[in-house]
Short mmCIF file of C-alpha atoms in Angstrom, two decimals:
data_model
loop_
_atom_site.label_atom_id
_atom_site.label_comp_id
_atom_site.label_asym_id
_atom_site.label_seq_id
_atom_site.Cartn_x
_atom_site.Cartn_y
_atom_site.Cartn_z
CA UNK A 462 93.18 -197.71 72.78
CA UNK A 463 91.41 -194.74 74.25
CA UNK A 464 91.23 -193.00 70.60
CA UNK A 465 89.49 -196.31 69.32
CA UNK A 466 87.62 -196.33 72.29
CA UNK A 467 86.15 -193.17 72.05
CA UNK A 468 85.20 -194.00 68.02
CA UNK A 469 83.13 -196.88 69.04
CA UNK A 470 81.24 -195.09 71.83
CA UNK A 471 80.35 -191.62 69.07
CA UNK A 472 79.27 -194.40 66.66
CA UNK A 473 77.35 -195.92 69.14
CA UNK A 474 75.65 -192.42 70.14
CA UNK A 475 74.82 -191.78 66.38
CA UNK A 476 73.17 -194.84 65.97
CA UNK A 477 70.95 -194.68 69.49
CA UNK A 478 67.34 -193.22 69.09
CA UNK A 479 67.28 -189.41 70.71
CA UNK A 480 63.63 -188.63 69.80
CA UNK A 481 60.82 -190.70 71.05
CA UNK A 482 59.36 -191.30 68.30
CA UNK A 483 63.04 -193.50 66.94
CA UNK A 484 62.39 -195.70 70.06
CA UNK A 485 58.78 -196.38 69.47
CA UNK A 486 59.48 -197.23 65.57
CA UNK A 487 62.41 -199.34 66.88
CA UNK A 488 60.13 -201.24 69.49
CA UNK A 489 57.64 -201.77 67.14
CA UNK A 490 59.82 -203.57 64.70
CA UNK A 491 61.27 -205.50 66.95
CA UNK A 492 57.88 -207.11 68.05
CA UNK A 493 57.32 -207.31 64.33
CA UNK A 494 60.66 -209.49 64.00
CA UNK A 495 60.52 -211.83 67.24
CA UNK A 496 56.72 -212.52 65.75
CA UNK A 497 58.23 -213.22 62.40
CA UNK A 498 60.75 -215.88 63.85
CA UNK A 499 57.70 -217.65 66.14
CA UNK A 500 55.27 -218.39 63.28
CA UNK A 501 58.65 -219.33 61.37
CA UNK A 502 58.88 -221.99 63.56
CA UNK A 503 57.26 -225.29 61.98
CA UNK A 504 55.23 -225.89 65.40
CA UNK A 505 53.32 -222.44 64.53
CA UNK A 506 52.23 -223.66 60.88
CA UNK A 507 49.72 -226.98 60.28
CA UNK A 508 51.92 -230.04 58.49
CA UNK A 509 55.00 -230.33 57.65
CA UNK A 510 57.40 -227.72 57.71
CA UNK A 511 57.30 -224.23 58.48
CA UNK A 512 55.98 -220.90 57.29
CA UNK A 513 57.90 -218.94 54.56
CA UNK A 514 59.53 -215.86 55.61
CA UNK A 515 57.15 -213.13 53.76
CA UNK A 516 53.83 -215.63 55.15
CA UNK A 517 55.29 -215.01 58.51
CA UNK A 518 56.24 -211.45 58.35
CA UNK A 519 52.87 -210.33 56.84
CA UNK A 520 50.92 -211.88 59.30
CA UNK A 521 53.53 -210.52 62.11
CA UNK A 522 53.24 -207.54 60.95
CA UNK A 523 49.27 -207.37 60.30
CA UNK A 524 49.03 -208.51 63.94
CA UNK A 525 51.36 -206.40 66.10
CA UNK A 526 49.77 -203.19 63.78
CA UNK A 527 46.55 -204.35 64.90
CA UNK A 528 45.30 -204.41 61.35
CA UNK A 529 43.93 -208.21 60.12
CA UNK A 530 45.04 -208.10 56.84
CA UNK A 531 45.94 -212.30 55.62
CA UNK A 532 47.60 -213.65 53.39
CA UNK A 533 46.94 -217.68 54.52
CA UNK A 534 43.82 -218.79 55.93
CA UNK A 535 44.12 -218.27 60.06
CA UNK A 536 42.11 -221.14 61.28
CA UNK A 537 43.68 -223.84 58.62
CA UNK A 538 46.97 -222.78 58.22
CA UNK A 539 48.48 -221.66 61.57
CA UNK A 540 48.57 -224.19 64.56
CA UNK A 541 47.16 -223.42 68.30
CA UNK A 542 50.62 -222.17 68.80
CA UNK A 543 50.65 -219.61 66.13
CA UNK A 544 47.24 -218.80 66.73
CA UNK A 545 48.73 -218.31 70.64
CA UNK A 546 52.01 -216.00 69.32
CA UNK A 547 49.15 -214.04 67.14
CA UNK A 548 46.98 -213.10 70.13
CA UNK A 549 50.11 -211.82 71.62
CA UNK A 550 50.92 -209.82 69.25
CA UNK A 551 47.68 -208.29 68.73
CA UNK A 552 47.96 -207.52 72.60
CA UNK A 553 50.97 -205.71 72.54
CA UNK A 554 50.74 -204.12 69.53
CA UNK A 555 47.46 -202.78 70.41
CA UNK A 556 48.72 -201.40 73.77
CA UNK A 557 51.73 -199.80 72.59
CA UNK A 558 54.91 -201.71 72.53
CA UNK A 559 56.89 -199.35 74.30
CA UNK A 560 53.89 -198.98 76.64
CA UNK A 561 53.87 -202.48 77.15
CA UNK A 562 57.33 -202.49 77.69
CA UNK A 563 57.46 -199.90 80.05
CA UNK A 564 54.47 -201.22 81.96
CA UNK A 565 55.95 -204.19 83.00
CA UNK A 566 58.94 -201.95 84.04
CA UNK A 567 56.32 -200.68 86.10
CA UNK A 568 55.09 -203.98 88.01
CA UNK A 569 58.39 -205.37 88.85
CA UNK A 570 60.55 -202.02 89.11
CA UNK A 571 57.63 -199.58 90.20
CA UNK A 572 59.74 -196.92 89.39
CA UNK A 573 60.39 -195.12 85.46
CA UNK A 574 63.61 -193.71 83.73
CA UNK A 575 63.39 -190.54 82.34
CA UNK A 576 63.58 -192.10 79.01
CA UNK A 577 60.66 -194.52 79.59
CA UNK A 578 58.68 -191.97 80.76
CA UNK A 579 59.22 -190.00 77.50
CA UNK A 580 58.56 -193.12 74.85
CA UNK A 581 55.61 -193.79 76.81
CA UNK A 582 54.21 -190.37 77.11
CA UNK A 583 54.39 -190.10 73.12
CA UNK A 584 52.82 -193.24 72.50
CA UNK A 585 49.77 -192.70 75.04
CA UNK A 586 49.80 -189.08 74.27
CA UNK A 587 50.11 -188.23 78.28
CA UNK A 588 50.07 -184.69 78.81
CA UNK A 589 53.11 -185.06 81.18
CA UNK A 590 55.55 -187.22 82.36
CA UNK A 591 54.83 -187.36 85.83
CA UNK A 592 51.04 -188.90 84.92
CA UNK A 593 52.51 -191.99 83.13
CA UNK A 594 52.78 -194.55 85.62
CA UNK A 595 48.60 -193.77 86.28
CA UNK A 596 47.94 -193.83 82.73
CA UNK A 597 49.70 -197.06 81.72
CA UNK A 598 48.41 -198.17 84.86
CA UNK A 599 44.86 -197.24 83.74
CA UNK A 600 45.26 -198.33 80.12
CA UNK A 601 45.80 -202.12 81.74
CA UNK A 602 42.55 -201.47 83.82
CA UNK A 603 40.05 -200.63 80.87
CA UNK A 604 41.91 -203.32 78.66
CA UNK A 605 41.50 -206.03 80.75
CA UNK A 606 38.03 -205.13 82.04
CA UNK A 607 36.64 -205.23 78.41
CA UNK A 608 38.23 -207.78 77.13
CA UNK A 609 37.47 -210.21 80.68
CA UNK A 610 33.70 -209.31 80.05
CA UNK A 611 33.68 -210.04 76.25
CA UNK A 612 35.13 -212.85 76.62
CA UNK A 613 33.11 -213.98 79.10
CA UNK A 614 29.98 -212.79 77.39
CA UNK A 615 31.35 -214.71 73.58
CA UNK A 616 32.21 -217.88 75.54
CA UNK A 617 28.59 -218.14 77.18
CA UNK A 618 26.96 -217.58 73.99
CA UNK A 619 29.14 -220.10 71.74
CA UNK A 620 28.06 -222.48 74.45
CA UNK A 621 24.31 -222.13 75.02
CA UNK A 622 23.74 -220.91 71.08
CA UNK A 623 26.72 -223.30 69.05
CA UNK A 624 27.24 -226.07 71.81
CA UNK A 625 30.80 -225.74 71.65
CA UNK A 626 32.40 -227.63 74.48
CA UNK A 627 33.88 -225.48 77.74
CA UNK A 628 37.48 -225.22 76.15
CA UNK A 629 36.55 -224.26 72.38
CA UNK A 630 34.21 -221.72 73.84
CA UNK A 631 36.46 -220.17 75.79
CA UNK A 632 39.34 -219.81 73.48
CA UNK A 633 37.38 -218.33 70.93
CA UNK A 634 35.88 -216.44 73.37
CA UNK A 635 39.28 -214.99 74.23
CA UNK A 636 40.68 -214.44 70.77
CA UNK A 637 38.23 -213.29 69.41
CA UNK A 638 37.64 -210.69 72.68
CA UNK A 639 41.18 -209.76 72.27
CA UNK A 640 41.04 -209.02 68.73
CA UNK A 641 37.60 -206.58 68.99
CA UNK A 642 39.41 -204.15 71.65
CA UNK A 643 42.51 -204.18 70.20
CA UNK A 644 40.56 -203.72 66.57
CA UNK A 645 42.69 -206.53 64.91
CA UNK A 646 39.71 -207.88 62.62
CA UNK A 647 41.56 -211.50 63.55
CA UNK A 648 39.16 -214.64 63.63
CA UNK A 649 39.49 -218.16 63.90
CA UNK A 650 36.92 -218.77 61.40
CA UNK A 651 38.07 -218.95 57.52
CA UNK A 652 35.05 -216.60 56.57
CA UNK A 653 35.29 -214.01 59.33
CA UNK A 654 31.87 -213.69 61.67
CA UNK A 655 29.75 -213.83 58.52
CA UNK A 656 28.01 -217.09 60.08
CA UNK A 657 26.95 -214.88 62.79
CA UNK A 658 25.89 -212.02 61.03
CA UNK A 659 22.20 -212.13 62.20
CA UNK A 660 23.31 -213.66 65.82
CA UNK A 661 22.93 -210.09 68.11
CA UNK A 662 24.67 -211.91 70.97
CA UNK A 663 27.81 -211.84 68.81
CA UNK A 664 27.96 -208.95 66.57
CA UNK A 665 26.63 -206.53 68.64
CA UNK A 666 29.72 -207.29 71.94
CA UNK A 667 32.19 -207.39 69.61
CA UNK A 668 30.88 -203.38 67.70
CA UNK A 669 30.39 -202.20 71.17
CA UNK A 670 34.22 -203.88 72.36
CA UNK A 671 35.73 -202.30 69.07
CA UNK A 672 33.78 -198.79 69.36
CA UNK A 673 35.17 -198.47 73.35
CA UNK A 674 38.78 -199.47 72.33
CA UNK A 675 38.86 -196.73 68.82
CA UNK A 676 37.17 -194.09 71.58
CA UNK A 677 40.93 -193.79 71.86
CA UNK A 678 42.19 -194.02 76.14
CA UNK A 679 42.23 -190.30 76.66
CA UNK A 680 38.70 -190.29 76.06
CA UNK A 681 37.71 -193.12 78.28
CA UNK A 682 39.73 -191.53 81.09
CA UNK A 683 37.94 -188.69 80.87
CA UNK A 684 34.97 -189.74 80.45
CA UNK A 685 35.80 -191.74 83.93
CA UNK A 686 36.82 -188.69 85.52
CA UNK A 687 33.90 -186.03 84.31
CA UNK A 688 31.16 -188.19 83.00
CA UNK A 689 28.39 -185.75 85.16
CA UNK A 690 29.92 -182.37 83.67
CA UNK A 691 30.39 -182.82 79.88
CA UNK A 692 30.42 -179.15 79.65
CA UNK A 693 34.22 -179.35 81.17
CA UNK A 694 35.09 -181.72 78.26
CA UNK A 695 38.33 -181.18 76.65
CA UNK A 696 38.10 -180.58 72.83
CA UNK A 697 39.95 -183.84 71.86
CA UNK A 698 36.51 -185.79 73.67
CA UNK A 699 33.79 -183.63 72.16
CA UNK A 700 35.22 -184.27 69.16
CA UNK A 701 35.95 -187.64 68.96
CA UNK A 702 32.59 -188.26 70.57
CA UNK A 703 30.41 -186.29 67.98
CA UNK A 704 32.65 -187.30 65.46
CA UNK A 705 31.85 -191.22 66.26
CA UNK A 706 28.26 -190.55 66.66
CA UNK A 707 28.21 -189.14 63.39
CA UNK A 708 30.33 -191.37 61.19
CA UNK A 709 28.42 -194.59 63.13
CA UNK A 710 24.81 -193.26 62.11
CA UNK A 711 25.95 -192.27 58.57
CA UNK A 712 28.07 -195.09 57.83
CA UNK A 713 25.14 -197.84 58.94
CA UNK A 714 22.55 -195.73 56.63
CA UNK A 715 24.65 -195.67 54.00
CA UNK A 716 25.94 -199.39 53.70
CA UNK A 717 21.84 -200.45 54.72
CA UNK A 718 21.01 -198.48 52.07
CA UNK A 719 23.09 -199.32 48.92
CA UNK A 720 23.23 -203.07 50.32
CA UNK A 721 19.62 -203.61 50.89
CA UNK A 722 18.59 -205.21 48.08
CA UNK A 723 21.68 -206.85 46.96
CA UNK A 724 21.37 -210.49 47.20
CA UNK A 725 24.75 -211.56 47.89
CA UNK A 726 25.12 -209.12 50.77
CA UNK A 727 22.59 -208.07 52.77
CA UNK A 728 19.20 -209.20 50.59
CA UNK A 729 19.89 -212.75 52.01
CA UNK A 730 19.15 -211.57 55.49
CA UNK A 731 15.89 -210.55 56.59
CA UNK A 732 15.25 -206.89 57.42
CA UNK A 733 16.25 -207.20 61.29
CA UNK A 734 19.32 -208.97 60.19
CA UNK A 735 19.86 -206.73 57.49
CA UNK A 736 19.70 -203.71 60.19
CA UNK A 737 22.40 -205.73 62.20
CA UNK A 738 24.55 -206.02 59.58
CA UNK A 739 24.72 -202.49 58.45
CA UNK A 740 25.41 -201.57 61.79
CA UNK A 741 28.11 -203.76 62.57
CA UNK A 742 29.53 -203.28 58.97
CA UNK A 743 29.78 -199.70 59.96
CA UNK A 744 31.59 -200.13 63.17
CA UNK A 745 34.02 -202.25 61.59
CA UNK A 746 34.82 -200.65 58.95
CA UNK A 747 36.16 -197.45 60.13
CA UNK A 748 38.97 -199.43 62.30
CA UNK A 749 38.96 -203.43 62.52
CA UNK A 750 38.67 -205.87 60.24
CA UNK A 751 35.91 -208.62 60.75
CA UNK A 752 33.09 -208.93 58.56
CA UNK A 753 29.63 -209.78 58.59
CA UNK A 754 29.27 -210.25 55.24
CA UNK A 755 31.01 -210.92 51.98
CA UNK A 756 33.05 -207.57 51.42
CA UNK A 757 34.11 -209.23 47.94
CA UNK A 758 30.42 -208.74 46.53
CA UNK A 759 29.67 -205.57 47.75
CA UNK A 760 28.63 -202.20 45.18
CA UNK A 761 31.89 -200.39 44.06
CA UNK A 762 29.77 -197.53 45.14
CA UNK A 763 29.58 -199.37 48.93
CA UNK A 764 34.17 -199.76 48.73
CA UNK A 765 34.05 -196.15 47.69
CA UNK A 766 32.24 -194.96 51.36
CA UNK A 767 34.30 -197.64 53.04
CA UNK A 768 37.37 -196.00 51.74
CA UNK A 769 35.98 -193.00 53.44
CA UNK A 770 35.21 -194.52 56.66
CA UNK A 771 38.31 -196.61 56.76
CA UNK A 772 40.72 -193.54 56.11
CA UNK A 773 38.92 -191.46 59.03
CA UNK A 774 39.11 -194.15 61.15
CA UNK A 775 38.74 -193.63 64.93
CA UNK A 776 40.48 -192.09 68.41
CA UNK A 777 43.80 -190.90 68.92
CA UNK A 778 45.44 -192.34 71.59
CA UNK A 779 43.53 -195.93 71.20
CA UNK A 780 43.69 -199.09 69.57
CA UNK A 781 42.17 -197.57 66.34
CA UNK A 782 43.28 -197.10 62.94
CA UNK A 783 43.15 -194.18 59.89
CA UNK A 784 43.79 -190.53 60.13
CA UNK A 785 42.21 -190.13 63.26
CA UNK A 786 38.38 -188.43 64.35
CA UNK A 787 40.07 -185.52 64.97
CA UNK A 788 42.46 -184.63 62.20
CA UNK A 789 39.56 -184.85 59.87
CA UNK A 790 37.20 -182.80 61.99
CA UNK A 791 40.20 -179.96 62.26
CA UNK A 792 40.04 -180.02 58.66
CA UNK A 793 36.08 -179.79 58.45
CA UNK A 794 36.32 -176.86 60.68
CA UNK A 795 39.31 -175.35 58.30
CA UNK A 796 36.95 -175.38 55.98
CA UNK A 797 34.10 -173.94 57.74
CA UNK A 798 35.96 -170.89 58.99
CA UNK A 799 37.29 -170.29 55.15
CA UNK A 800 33.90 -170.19 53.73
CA UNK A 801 32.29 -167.90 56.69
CA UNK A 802 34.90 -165.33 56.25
CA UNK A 803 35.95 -165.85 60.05
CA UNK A 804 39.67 -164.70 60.95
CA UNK A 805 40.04 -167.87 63.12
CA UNK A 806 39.26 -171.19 63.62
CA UNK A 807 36.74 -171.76 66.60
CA UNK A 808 35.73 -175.14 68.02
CA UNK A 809 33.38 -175.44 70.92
CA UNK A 810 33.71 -172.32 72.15
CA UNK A 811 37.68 -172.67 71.98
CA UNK A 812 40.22 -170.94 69.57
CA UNK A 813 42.49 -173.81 67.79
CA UNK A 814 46.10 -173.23 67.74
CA UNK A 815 47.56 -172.59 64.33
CA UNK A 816 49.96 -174.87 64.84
CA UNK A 817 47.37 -177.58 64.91
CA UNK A 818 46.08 -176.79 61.15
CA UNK A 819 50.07 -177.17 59.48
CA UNK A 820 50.13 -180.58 61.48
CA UNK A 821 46.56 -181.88 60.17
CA UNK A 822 47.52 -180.86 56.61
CA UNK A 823 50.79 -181.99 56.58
CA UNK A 824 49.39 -185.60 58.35
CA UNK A 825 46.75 -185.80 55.38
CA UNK A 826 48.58 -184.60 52.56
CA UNK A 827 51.29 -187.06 53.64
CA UNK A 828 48.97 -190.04 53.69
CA UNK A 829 47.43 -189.39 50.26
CA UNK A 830 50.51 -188.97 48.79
CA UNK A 831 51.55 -192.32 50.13
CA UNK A 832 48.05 -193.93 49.62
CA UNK A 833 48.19 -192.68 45.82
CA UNK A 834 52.00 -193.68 44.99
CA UNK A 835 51.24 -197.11 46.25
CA UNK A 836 47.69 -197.92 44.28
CA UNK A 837 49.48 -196.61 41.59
CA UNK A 838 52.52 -199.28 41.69
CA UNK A 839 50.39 -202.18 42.61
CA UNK A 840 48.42 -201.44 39.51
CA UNK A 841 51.14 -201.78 37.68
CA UNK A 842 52.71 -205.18 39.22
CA UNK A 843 48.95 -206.64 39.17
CA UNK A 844 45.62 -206.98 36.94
CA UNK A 845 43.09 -206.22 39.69
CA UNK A 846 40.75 -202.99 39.31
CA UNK A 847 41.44 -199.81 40.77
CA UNK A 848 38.34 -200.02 42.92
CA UNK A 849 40.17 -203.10 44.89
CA UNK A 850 43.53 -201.82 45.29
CA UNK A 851 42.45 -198.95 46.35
CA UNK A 852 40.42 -200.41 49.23
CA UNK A 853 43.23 -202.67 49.96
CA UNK A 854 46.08 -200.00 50.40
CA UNK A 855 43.37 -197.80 52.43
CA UNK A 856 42.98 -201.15 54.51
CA UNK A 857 46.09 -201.35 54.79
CA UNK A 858 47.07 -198.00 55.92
CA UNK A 859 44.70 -197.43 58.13
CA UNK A 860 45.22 -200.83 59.84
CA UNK A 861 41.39 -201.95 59.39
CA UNK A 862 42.63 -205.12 57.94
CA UNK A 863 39.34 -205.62 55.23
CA UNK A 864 39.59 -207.34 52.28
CA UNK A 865 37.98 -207.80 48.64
CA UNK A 866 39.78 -211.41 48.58
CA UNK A 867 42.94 -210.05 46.28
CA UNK A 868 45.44 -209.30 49.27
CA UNK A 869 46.78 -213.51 49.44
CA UNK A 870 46.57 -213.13 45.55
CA UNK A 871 49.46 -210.36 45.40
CA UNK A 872 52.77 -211.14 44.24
CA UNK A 873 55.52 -210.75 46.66
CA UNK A 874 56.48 -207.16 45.54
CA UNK A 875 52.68 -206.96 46.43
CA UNK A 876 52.60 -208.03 49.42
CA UNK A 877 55.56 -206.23 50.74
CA UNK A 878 53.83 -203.39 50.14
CA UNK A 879 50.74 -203.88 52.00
CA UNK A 880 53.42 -204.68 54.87
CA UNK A 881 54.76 -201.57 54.62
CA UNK A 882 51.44 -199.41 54.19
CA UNK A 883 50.37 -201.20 57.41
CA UNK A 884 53.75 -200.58 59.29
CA UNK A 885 53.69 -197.25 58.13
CA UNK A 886 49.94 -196.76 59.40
CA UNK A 887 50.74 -197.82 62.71
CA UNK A 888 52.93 -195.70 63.62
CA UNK A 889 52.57 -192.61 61.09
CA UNK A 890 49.67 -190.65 62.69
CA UNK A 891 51.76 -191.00 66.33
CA UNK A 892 55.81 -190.46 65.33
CA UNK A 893 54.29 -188.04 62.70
CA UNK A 894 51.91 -185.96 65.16
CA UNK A 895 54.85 -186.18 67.64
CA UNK A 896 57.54 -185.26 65.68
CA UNK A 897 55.77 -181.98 64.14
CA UNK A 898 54.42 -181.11 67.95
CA UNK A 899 58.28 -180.39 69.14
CA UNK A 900 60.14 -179.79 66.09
CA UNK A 901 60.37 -176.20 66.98
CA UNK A 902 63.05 -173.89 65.59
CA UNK A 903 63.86 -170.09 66.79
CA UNK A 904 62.86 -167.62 64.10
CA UNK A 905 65.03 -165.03 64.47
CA UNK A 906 63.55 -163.33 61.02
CA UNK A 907 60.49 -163.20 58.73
CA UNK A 908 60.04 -163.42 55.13
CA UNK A 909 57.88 -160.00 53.84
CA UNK A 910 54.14 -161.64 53.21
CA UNK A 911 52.71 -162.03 49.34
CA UNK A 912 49.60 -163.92 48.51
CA UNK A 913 49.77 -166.37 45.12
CA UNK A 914 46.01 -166.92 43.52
CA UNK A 915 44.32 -169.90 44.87
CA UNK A 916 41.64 -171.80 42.68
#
């Protein structure tokens, strides 16, 4: 008896999650599967019936990884209820659902394991354990204060400017507040926000809700804390900073630009519009997934720099998707140093650790490989171009949830792909970045050096 019940407590060991990371992949699918069996229920779906397995899933899965991608129409096909389990998922997802978790651990229990303390510390990227009650504590703070004033702002305007009644204005009000922080790109309209595209009052809350909440929290925290002394910025907030900045000014140029004239983008708006739509194009593009205007008949030229924009994506630490400000900017300065001829890699007056260059390479590298191996299969299963697969599985991956119209057209080996890629882009950049940060090994040794010919 003892013998048997020793075997069954090892196998239970082996099978328990020892790295943070395991517990944060586990939590995640977990939310992913309870919101699969809700919208599986036939009150979620309109008529009768309920919603197929992969219909469920996808959507599940697009909303708890904060992404948008659909594969039914949201407003037609899912009932208040699903549209109510949807919201929730897009809140926890985009908070973390081990942070989540461990927050309410925090309101009833006001105390923290040792474990919960170390889940939550690698999913809010906490510099220590003893500083993660204050930061899940503040992460509840800025969440609810921006999405409380967006939604407040939405409801008054879809009142005095639409005339929808108190109770319609509010709930979209609330979705559609919840879905800009958190960077979900879900709507309750079946063609996105393109009826408001030249309605300021809408588009521009909803860029400036979606730009605070792919700042990333560490940012906005410090930003609280040292907003008079930028000079004593850490190097993750310059960067993101000037890195947003940059990306937000180049990305509305360029889609103004190539869109301009095209008449079924932005030449059926008139040039203040037009300006408005660019803008809010570009803040959407490089993390959630509303649009404006009809992504479908955009320039392959105009999918090309969204690919761009959606693979950088935004913040660490935040509701954003993609590689992450940073990662590319470590990269830009890689390259920098190379071509001066400079022995190390300086940033703002600060030496980066070498460490920090293996982890951005491997983290890119990684993602192309994956981005590439699945374009390549879909075109294979399907007849689309390669200019809209390609933009799909970046979508996908980097959770900004835009579409050229082909995603509810996959097959099912399709489909399960784009599940995966968004999955996969949820939690890749943070069990990834994690992992590599403390898988540390004693070198007791060292390998004589020889240089191989490069280019």
């Amino acid at each position: 008896m003892g013998a048997a019940t020793s075997r069954t407590g090892e196998a239970a060991r082996a099978f328990t999650p020892k790295h943070p990371a395991q517990v944060i992949v586990l939590g995640f699918a977990a939310a992913v599967a309870i919101g699969t069996g809700l919208l599986m229920l036939p009150a979620a779906k309109q008529g009768p019936g309920g919603a197929s397995f992969l219909e469920a899933s996808f959507t599940a899965t697009s909303a708890v990884c904060v992404t948008g991608l659909v594969t039914v129409d949201t407003p037609v096909f899912w009932t208040g209820f699903g549209h109510v389990v949807i919201l929730v998922l897009i809140q926890v997802g985009g908070f973390g659902v081990m942070s989540f978790g461990t927050l309410l651990g925090v309101l009833m229990a006001r105390r923290l394991g040792l474990r919960s303390r170390m889940t939550s510390a690698a999913e809010t990227k906490s510099t220590g354990f003893g500083d993660v009650r204050g930061v899940l504590l503040g992460v509840l703070t800025v969440t609810a204060a921006t999405e409380l004033l967006l939604a407040g702002i939405l409801t008054a305007r879809f009142m005095e400017g639409y005339n929808y009644p108190l109770g319609k204005a509010l709930w979209h009000g609330v979705f559609h507040s919840v879905s800009s922080f958190n960077n979900a790109g879900f709507a309750l309209y079946p063609d996105s926000l393109m009826g408001f595209a030249g309605d300021p009052w809408v588009c521009l809350p909803i860029a400036l809700a979606v730009i605070i909440g792919g700042l990333g929290f560490p940012v906005l925290f410090e930003l609280r804390r040292r907003y008079r002394t930028p000079v004593h910025w850490s190097m993750n907030t310059k960067l993101v900073l000037a890195g947003t900045g940059a990306l937000l000014v180049s990305g509305t140029v360029f889609l103004t630009a190539v869109e301009w004239a095209n008449p079924a983008t932005l030449g059926a708006l008139h040039p203040g519009e037009r300006l408005l739509a660019g803008f809010f194009q570009s803040v959407i593009t490089r993390t959630a997934g509303f649009n404006s205007v009809d992504i479908s008949q955009l320039h392959p030229v105009s999918w090309l720099g969204m690919d761009i924009l959606m693979l950088i994506g935004g913040g660490p630490a935040g509701t954003a998707g993609g590689l992450k400000i940073t990662t590319f900017a470590v990269l830009l300065f890689i390259l920098t140093t190379e071509l001066r001829g400079d022995t190390a890699v300086n940033i703002f007056a600060k030496r980066l650790s070498r460490a920090v260059h293996r982890q951005a390479i491997a983290v890119v590298l990684l993602a192309l490989a994956l981005i590439m191996g699945s374009t390549m299969f879909l075109m294979l299963i399907t007849d689309f171009g390669q200019e809209k697969i390609l933009f799909e599985v970046i979508s996908a991956f980097a959770t900004v949830g835009l579409s050229t119209g082909i995603t509810a057209a996959m097959p099912p080996a399709g489909q399960i792909v784009l599940i995966l890629l968004m999955f996969i882009g949820r939690l890749g950049p943070v069990t990834l970045g994690v992992a590599l940060a403390v898988r540390t090994r004693p070198v007791l040794f060292e390998y004589p050096k020889e240089r191989p010919l490069i280019g």
